[in-house]
Structure formats: C-alpha cells, structure tokens
Coordinates of N, CA, C and O in Angstrom, one line a residue:
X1 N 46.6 -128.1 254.1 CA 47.4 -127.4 253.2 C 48.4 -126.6 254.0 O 48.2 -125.6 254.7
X2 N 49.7 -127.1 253.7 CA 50.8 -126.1 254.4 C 51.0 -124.5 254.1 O 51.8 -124.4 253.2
X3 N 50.7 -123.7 254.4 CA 50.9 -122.6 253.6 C 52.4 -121.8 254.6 O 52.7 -121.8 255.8
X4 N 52.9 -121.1 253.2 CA 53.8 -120.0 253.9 C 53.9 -118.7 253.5 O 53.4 -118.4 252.4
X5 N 54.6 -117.8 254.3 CA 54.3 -116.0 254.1 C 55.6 -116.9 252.7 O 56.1 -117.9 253.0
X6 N 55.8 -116.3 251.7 CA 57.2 -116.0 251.5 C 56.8 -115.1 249.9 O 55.7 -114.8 249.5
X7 N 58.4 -114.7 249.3 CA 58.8 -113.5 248.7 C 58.0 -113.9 247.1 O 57.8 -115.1 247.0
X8 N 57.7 -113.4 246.3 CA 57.2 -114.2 245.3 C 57.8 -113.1 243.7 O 56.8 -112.5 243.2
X9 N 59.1 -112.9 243.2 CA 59.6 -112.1 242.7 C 59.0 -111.1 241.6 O 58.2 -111.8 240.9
X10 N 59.0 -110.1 241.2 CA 58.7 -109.3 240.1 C 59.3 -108.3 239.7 O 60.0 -108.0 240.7
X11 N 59.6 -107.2 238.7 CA 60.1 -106.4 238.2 C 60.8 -107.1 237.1 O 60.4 -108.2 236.8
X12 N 61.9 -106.5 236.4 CA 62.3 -106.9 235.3 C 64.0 -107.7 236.0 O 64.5 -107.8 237.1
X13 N 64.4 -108.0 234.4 CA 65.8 -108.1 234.4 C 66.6 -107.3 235.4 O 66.5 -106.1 235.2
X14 N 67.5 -107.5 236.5 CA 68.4 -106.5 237.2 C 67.2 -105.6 237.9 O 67.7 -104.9 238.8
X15 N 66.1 -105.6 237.8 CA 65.6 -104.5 238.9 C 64.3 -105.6 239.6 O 63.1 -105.7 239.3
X16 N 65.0 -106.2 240.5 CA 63.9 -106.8 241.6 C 62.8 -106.1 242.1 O 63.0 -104.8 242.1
X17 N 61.7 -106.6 242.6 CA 60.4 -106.3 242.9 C 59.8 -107.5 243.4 O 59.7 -108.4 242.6
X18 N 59.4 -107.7 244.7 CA 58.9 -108.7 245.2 C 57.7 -108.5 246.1 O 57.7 -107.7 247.1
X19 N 57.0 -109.2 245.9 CA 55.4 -109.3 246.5 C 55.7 -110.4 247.8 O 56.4 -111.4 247.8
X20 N 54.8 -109.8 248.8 CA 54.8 -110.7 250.3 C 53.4 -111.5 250.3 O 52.3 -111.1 250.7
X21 N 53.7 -112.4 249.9 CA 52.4 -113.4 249.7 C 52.5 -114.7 250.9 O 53.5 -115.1 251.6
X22 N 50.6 -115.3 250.8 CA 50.7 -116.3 251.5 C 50.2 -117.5 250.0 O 49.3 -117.5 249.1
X23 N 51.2 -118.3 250.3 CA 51.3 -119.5 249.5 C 50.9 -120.8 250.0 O 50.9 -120.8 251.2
X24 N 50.6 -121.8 249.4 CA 50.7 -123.4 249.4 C 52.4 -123.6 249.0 O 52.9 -123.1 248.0
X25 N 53.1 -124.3 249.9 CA 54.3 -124.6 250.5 C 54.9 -125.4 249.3 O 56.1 -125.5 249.1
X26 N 53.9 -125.9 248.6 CA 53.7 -126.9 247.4 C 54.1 -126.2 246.2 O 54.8 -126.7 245.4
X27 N 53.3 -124.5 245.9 CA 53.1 -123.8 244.7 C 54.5 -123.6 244.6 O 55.3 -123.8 245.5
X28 N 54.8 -123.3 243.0 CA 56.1 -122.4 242.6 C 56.4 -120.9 243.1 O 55.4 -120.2 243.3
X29 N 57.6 -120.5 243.4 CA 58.1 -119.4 243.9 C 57.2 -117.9 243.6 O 56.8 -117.0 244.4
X30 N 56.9 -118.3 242.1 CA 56.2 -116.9 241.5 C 54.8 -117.5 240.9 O 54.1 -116.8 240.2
X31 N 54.5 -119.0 241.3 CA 52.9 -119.5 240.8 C 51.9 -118.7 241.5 O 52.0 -117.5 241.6
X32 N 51.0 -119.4 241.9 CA 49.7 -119.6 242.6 C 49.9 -119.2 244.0 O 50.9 -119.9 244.5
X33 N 49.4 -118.5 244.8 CA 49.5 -117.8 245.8 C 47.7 -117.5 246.5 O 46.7 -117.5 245.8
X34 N 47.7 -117.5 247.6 CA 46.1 -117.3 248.5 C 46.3 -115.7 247.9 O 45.6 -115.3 247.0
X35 N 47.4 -114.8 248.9 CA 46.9 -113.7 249.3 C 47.9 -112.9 249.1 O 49.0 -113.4 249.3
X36 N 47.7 -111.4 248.7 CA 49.0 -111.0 248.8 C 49.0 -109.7 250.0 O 48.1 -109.0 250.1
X37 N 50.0 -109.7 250.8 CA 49.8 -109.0 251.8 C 50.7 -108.4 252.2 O 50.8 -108.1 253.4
X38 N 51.8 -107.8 250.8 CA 52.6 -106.7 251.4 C 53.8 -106.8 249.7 O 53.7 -107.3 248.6
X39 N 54.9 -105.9 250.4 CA 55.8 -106.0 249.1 C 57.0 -105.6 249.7 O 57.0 -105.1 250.8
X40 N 58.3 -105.8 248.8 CA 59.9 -105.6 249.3 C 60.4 -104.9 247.8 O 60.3 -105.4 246.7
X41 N 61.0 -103.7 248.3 CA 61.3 -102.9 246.8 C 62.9 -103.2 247.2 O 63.4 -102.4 248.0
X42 N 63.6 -104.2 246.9 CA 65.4 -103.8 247.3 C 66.1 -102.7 246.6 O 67.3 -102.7 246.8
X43 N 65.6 -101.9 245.9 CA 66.5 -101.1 244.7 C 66.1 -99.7 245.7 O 66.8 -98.7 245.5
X44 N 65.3 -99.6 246.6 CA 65.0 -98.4 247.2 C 66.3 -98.5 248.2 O 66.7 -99.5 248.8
X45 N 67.0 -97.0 248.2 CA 67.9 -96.7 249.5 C 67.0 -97.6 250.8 O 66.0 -98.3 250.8
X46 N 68.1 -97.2 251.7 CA 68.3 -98.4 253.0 C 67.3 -97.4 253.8 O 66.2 -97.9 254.2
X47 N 67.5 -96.1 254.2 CA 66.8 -95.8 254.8 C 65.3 -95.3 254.1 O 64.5 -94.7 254.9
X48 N 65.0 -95.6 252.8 CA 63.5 -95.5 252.7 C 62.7 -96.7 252.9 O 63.3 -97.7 253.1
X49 N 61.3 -96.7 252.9 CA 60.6 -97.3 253.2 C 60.5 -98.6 252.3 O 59.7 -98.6 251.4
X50 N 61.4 -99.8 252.4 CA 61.7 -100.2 251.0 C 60.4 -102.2 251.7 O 60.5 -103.2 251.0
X51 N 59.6 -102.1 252.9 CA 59.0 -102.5 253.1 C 57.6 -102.5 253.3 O 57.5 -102.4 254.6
X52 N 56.4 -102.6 252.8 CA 54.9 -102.2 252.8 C 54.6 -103.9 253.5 O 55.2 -105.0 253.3
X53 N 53.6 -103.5 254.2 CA 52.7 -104.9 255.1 C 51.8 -104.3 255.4 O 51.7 -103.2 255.9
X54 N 50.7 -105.6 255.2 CA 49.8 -105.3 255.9 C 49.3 -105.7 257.4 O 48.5 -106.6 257.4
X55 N 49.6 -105.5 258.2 CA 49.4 -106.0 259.2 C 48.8 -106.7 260.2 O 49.1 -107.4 261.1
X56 N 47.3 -105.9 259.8 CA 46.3 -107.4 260.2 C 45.6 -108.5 259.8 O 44.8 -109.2 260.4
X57 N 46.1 -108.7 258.0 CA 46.1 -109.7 257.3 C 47.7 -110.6 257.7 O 47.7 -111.8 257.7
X58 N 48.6 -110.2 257.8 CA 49.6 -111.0 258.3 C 49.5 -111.6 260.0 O 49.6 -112.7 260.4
X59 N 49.3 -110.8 260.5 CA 48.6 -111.5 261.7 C 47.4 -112.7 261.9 O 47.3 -113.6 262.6
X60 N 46.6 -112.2 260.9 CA 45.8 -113.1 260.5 C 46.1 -114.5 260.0 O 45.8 -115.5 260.6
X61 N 46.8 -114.3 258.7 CA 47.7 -115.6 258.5 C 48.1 -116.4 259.3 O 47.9 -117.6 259.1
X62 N 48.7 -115.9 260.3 CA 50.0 -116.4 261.4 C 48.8 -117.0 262.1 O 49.2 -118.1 262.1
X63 N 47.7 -116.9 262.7 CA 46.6 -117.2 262.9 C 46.6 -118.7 263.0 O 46.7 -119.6 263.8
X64 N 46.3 -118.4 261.3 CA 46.0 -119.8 260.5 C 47.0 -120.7 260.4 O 46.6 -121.7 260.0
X65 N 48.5 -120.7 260.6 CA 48.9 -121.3 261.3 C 50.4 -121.3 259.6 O 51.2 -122.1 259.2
X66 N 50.0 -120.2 259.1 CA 51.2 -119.8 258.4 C 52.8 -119.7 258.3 O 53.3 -118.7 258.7
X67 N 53.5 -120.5 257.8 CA 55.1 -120.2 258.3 C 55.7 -119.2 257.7 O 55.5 -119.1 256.4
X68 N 56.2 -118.7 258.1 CA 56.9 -116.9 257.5 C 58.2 -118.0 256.7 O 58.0 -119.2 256.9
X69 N 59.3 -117.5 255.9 CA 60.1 -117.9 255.5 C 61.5 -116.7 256.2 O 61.2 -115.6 256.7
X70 N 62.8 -117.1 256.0 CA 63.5 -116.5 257.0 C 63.9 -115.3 256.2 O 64.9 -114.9 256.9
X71 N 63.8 -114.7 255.4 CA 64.1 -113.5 255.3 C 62.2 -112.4 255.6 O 62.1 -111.3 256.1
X72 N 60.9 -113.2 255.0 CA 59.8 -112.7 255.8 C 60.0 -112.2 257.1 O 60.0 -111.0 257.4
X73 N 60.3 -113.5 258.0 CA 60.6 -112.7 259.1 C 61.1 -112.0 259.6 O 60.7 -111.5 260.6
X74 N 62.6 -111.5 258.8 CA 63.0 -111.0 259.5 C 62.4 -109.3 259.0 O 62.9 -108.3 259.7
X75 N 61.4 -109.0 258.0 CA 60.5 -108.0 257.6 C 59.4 -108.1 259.2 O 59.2 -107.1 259.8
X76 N 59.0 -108.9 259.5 CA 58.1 -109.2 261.1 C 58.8 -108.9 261.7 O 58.1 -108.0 262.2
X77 N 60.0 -108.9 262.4 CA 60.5 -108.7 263.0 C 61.1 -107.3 263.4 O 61.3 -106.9 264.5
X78 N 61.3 -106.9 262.2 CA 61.5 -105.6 262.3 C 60.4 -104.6 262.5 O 60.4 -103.6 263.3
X79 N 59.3 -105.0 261.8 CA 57.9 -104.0 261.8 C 57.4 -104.3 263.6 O 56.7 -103.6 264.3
X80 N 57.7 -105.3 263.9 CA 57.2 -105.4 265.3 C 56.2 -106.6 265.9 O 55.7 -106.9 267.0
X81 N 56.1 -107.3 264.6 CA 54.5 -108.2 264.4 C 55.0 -109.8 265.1 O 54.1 -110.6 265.4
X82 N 56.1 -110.0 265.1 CA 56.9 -111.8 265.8 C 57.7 -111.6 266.0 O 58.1 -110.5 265.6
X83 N 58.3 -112.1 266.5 CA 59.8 -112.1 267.5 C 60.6 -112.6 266.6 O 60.1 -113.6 266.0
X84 N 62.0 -112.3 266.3 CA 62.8 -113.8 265.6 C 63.9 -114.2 266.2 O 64.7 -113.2 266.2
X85 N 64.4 -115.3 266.9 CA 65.1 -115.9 267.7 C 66.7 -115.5 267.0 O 67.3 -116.0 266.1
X86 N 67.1 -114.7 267.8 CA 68.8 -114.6 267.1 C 69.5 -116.5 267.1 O 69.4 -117.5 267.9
X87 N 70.2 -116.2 265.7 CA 70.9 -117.2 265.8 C 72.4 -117.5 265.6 O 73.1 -116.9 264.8
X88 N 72.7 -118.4 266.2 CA 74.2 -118.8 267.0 C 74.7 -119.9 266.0 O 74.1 -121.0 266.1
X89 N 75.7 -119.9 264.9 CA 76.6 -120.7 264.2 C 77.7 -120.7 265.1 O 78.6 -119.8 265.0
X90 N 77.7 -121.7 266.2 CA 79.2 -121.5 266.4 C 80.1 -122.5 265.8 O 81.2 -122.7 266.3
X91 N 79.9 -122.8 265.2 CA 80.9 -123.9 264.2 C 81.3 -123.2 263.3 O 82.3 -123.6 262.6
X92 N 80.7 -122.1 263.0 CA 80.8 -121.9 261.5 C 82.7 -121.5 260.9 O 83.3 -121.9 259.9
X93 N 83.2 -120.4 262.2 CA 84.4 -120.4 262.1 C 85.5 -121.8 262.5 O 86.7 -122.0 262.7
X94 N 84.8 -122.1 262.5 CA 85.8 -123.5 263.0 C 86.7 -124.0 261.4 O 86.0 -124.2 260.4
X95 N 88.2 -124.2 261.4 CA 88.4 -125.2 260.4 C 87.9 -126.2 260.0 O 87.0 -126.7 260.7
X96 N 88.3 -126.7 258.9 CA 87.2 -128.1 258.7 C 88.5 -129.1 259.6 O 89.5 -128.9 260.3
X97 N 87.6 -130.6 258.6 CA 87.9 -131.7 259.9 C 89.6 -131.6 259.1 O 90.5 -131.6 259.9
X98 N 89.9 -131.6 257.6 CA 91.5 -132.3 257.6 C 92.5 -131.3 258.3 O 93.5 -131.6 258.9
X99 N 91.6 -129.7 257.9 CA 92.4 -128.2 258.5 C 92.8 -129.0 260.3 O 94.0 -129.4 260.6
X100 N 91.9 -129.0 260.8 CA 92.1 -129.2 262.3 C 92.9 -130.9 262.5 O 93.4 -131.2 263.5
X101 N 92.9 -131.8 261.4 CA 94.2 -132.8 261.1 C 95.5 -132.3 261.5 O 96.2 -132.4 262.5
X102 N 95.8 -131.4 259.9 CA 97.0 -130.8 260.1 C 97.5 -129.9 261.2 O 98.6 -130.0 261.7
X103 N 96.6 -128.9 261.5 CA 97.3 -128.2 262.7 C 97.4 -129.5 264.3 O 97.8 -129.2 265.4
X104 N 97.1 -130.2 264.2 CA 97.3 -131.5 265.4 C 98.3 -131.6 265.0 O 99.2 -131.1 265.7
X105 N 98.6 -132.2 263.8 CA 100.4 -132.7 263.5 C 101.1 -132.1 263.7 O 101.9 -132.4 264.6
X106 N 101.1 -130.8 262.8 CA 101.9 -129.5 263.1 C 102.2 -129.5 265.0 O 103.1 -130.1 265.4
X107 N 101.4 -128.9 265.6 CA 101.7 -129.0 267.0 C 102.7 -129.9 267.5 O 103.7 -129.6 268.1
X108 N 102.4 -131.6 267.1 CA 102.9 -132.6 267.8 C 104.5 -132.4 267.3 O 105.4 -132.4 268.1
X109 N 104.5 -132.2 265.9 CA 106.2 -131.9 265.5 C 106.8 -130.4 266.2 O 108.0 -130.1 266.2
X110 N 105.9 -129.8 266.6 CA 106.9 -128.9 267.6 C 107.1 -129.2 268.6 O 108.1 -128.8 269.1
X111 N 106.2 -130.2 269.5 CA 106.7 -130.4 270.3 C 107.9 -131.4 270.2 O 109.1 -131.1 270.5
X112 N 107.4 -132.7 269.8 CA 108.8 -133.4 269.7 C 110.5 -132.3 269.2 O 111.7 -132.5 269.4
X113 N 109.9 -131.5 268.7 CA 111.4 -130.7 268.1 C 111.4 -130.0 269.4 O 112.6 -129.7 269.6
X114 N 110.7 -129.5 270.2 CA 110.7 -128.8 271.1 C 111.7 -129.6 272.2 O 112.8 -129.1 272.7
X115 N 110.9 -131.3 272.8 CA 111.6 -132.5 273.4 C 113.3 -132.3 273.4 O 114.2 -131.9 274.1
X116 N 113.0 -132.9 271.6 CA 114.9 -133.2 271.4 C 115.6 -132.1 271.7 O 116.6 -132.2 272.4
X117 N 115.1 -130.7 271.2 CA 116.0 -129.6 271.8 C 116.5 -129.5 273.6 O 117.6 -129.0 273.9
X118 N 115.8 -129.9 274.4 CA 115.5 -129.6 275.5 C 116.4 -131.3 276.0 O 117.0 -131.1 277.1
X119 N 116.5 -132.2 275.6 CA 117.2 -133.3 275.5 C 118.3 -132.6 275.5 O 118.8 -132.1 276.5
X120 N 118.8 -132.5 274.1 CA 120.4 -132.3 274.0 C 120.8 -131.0 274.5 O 122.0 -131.0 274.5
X121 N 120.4 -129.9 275.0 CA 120.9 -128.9 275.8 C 120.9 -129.7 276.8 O 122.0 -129.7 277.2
X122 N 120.1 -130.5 277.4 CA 120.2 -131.0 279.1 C 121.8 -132.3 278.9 O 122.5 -132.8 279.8
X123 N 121.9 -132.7 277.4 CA 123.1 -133.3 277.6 C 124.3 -133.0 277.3 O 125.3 -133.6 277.6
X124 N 124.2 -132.0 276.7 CA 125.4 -131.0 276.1 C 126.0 -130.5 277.8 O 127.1 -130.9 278.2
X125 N 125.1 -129.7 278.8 CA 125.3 -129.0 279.9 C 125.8 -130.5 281.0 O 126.6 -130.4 281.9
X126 N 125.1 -131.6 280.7 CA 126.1 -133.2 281.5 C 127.4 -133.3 281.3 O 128.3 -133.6 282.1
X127 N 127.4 -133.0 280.0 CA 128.5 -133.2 279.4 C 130.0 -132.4 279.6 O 131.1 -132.9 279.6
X128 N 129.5 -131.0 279.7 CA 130.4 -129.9 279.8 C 130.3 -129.6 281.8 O 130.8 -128.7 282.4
X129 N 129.4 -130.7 282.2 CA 129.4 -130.6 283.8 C 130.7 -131.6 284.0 O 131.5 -131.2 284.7
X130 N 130.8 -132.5 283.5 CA 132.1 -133.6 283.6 C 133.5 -133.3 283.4 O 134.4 -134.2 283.5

C-alpha cells in the first residue's frame, strides 16, 4: 500500500484548515486516512505558529517508507525533520519555441539591413573615390 504524508482540507467556506495526515496514495484528498499527525492553519499571521507536528510519529512514517507531498515537505523541512532538495527551473524563463522563432528572424533582418547598409556606404565612398 503506497502511502503519503499529505494535506487533507477542513474548516469552512473561505477559512482553510488542514490536517497533516498519512494516507493510502489511492484515498480521496479529504477520505480515509491511517493517521493524523499534525495540522496547517493558513489564516494564522506568518509569523505565528501556523504549523503543529508531531514528530516522532512523522519520523516514524517516513520509516515505513511514506512520501511527504511537496508542500508537506516543505513543513519537514522547515521544522528540521528531512532535508528538501532546492529546485532549479531553468527553462522556466526562457521564451517559448515560436517566441524564440521570431526573435531568430528579427535578428537575421537586422543583420541583412545591417549588410546592405554597410554595402552601399562602401559603394557610395568607391564612388565619390573616382
């Protein structure tokens, strides 16, 4: 049975409340759950304690061979309990593929306009050499 840490939602309309559970990978978001082993209040200020864990039932988990989900971890991470691998999009600023089409063209037409200019000054200056 795959199981994972992940968020399992509560409170009402507009005011989130989420429970830190360990699930079957299979169950629904807010179904059937093993264990619950912590909670995330987001409506609390940044600097109050707006994360509870337990920590040697989450350790325990991880044990059993539990996968955190990526915002879990990054609640482990901060408490101190797993490491989380920073990660590197470097594509992500990149134009897409037609964006980086057109700026190729664009380029190529300055240069050629760049050529011909550089042409006819070099023949205008033959010209007025004769």
């Amino acid at each position: 049975m795959p199981l994972k840490m992940r968020l399992a939602r509560a409170g009402s309309k507009k005011r989130p409340y989420y429970h830190i559970v360990v699930a079957d990978a299979r169950s629904p978001r807010d179904g059937r759950f093993v264990e619950s082993i912590g909670s995330w209040n987001p409506m609390l200020p940044k600097d109050a304690e707006r994360v509870t864990l337990q920590e040697d039932r989450v350790k325990h988990w991880l044990g059993e061979g539990a996968q955190p989900t990526d915002r879990v971890l990054r609640f482990l991470d901060k408490a101190g309990i797993v490491n989380r691998p920073a990660r590197e999009n470097l594509t992500k600023g990149l134009p897409g593929k037609k964006a980086q089409e057109r700026e190729a063209e664009r380029k190529q037409r300055e240069e050629d306009a760049r050529a011909a200019a550089e042409q006819a000054a070099a023949e205008k200056a033959e010209g007025a050499a004769e």
